[in-house]
Amino acid sequence: MVRPLLIELLIALALAVSVPAFGRGTLADYDRADNLRKWASGKSYGGRVDPHWIGAGSSFWYRADLGHDRRQYIRVEASPPSRRPAFDHPAVARELSRLLGRQVTSDNLPIDTLEFTRPGEVVLTVGPQRFRYRDQAHSLETEPAATALRPHRRQAPEPQPLTASLRANNIVLRDSRDGSAIPLTTDGSASDRYEGPLLWSPDHKKLLALKVVPEQNHPVYTVESSPKDQLQPRLHTQQYLKPEDVIARPRPHLFDIDSHREIPISDALFPTPWELSDFVWLPDSTAFRFRYNQRGHQVMRVLEVNAATGAVRPLIDEASKTFIDWTNKVYYHPLPATDEAVWMSERDGWAHLYLYDMRTGAVKNQITSGHWVVRGIERVDDEKRQVWISLSGYDPDQDPYYVHYARVNFDGTGLQLLTRSDGTHEAHFSPDYQVLIDTASRVDQPPVSELHRCSDGALLIPLERGDVREL
């Protein structure tokens, strides 16, 4: 018993002696820390690619960062893969110097945008001026200012005889044929008012509105002790709700327009909303759907309301004994053509995606599964029935926090990793989703950008590598 006690006393003595030493700092220490950002600034550069896609395909251009305010403009083609200067930089620098009346260097061209109009030609924008460069002639000519294209006028839909609007906390119908106004509701008040959006059913026979009890007034006061424009302190007031305060309480209200009557809707399945969202009518006007996020974020549901009876049924019912991460780990993507939906849940302990049959409210299958997490959804391809995702923890040999990208079928098969190298990744996908720019980095590796093929993640061509030699 003596030896452990002696060890504890020695540890206590060591802490008593060493802790004050760690607490001290000289002025030089603080100056060094304060100047760290300034000291490191400009000593690392390159590696990242900010693509400017050309049209809807896989070609793009970008500015390559050469450091010390130097840059080069690069054009990349995906098929066949190529990376080359977007134009002859020395020739453009020479011509720009002549046209602008000031010296311009080939690695510091003041170009804002590039526009590739035809093979061998590119339009350069420098501030408000435009110049056309032709490869064969190595010439630069002033280009007239681009004229704005007139937007194509779509044929306006046939006007409906009745329109709805809000007036004095209530809903008013207006007949476009004679201009008459007909009150649809009279029970709205400042303490329980009708609000928008007002959503007509596709057949224009039903109207959906929200009725909202507003949040309670709870002002919080702060004092600005030293305003810049006056000597006396200034009092600020802001609305700031706290736990157990009354928050705004929205409820959907449904109206039959022909009879001017309300169809009652029970709120038993959405009694304490933090938010009601994603309201949408079914194409056949038989029902509408919406998402309910319960105050406290332990319940989230997608509900369907029968337009004839007002009956409410749950299609998706998500519950957690702890907390649903409603800002980062909630995703809802309806698939109207097949009456399905992609839904994110942590019900098995990991953030994964599920495919729901919205006719029955049953889970058709789990799209992703395993001891790894879906970090985000990049794209849902309804036609090919695929989801493009970012994920973490998939490769057991890599840091579980590294972000990677993948594609998976709705039925959970065919998961294809699009990034593989050891590191955390950022992806820029081409508009046609044929290629992606993959930028990978680690704490011990500067950013490295490469062009990859989306079909299998294969490397097409290296693009940029970060330079930290000065750092």
Coordinates of N, CA, C and O in Angstrom, one line a residue, residues 165 225 310 375 470:
S165 N -56.2 34.3 -52.3 CA -55.2 35.2 -51.7 C -55.6 35.4 -50.2 O -56.6 35.0 -49.7
S225 N -21.9 48.2 -25.0 CA -21.3 49.1 -24.0 C -20.6 50.3 -24.7 O -20.6 51.4 -24.2
G310 N -60.1 13.8 -45.4 CA -59.2 14.4 -44.4 C -58.5 13.4 -43.5 O -57.7 13.8 -42.6
R375 N -22.5 10.3 -45.9 CA -22.3 11.7 -45.5 C -23.2 12.7 -46.3 O -23.5 13.8 -45.8
E470 N 7.9 25.7 -50.0 CA 8.3 26.9 -49.2 C 7.8 26.8 -47.8 O 8.5 27.4 -46.9

